[in-house]
Amino acid sequence: MSTQMQAPDTAQNGAQRRDTVTVIDNRTGESYELPITDGTVRGIDLRQVRTSPEDFGLMVYEPGYANIASCRSAITYLDGERGILQHRGYPIEQLAEHSTYLEVAYLLIHGELPTSAQLEEWRHEVTIHTFVHENVKRFMQGFRHDAHPMGMLLGSVGALSTFYPDANEIEDPENRAIQTVRLIAKMPTLAAFAFRHSRGQPYVYPDNDLRYSGNFLSMMYKMTELKYQPDPRLERALEVLFILHADHEQNCSTSAVRGVGSSHVDPYSAVAAGVAALYGPLHGGANEAVLRMLNRIGDKRNIPDFLRGVEEGKERLMGFGHRVYKNYDPRARIIKSAADDVFEVTGRRSPMLEIALELERIALEDEYFVARKLYPNVDFYSGMIYEALGLPVEMFPVMFAIGRTAGWVANWLEQVQDPEQRIARPRQIYTGSRDRDYVPIEQRG
Ligand code: CMC
């Protein structure tokens, strides 16, 4: 099959310009004109390309969906070639500088920046829903002492669906609104409980006098003091991290949320799927993998050896490369500068930072990385901030999940209200045997 796109100068040549693409099937000589809408052709339109009436028709084979648009979305704009990230049209740089996480969450979910009154109400709603049922606490206590906090988060957010069985009434806007608030509000509580569990420390209840990030720090670090006073600089650094992770269009975990949500399951189960996807080392687990990698390199002198191994395909340079960005990830740039503020407060400048900076410098000049357009992504430096905040590496993907909850929920809400969406159900190319007769076990060789 050959696919011919109209030459850009067709109109100048006198031929009529049409928003279509002509496909010629060289097996049959048939030609098909497919409409182009928003720079896309519909995969289903290819099904008419067939060799006979019995033929199933042409399908698109695309592992990893790299060139498949699975939805229309008005939430996040991303131009990976130019390193641009915007939420509802607002550049990530401006949001990271001026906004708060809850305001960005509101923006992602409602589509507009809130007025003061709307923000106050939103903040109040989220604040009064930070507590979880005591039984949630009890079953979290049932995890093994060394349970990975991301696994605990995954299990517990999914379990919330059993505490809110009406959450499956996804057609009801009011119902969706309350589950939305609950998810944004309870995620930090579950995350902090998971952290305290891994330390063998008592869980700390939310403090509703504090703001979103301050309350999270309190649930993480409060010991015997009557009131935990978060350092405003650390609070701000956390806000920035949560903002930077809030959404990133159709990434693996958001696609998982949409894929599972397309079955019309409740949002807790859909978000649990997002947490599961984020757990993996190629996605949200990468920040954890970066720190492990830097620890393994151990010294700047070992960098050339390490990079040789990467170039020989023995391993990956974690925190580098991105499916969409073929330029410096704008989030990595902001995080890199936020790291210094945190190091100043905590006095814990990560010993790994020197190695990371040198690794980045060498990699950005290295032919292997230049040719493949591999740049640092959001995970390259975020781990060092988390480390400076006293977090163990297992908590890094959990931090990512807290921030990303806003994006997951915004995408879920958009999806369930999108009349074009259907249950996610891809096709396959079947490569196995066919038409075999069952062989009784005693006759098998
Ligand atoms: N180190 C070494 N080589 C790499 C890397 C890397 N980190 N990333 C990509 N490549 C190479 C890859 O081997 C391939 O080379 P070749 O053409 O010779 O086969 C080429 O670059 C294209 O890579 P790909 O695997 O086709 O790219 P992808 O779009 O499928 O994968 C990725 C994207 C993020 C999974 C990948 O870059 C990666 O594994 N990076 C390391 C893990 C990481 O940092 N993940 C966090 C992503 S950002 C946060 C998030 O959204 O979760």
XYZ file of N, CA and C in Angstrom, residues 161 164-172 175 179 264-268 412:
54
model
N -12.932 2.945 46.313
C -14.189 2.719 45.580
C -15.166 1.921 46.437
N -16.907 4.353 48.765
C -17.857 5.255 48.090
C -18.518 4.505 46.939
N -19.372 3.531 47.281
C -19.931 2.688 46.208
C -20.762 3.474 45.197
N -21.269 4.651 45.609
C -22.056 5.437 44.655
C -21.169 6.119 43.612
N -19.854 5.987 43.766
C -18.947 6.646 42.812
C -19.099 6.088 41.409
N -19.772 4.941 41.284
C -19.964 4.404 39.924
C -21.109 5.104 39.181
N -21.752 6.071 39.842
C -22.799 6.837 39.142
C -22.143 7.957 38.346
N -21.391 7.542 37.379
C -20.537 8.525 36.696
C -21.300 9.455 35.762
N -22.566 9.160 35.507
C -23.353 10.047 34.636
C -23.841 11.278 35.401
N -23.770 11.217 36.725
C -24.328 12.284 37.553
C -23.250 13.347 37.835
N -22.273 13.899 41.456
C -21.518 12.766 41.970
C -20.058 12.847 41.499
N -16.578 13.125 43.931
C -15.463 12.161 43.851
C -14.173 12.878 43.421
N -16.447 2.699 32.029
C -17.414 3.374 32.917
C -17.324 2.884 34.355
N -16.142 2.428 34.735
C -15.926 2.066 36.125
C -15.833 3.353 36.948
N -15.850 3.251 38.275
C -15.766 4.438 39.132
C -14.369 5.078 39.030
N -14.244 6.362 39.378
C -12.961 7.051 39.194
C -11.828 6.537 40.101
N -12.157 5.958 41.263
C -11.085 5.443 42.129
C -10.385 4.263 41.447
N -10.238 12.089 33.099
C -11.383 11.191 33.321
C -12.695 11.951 33.121
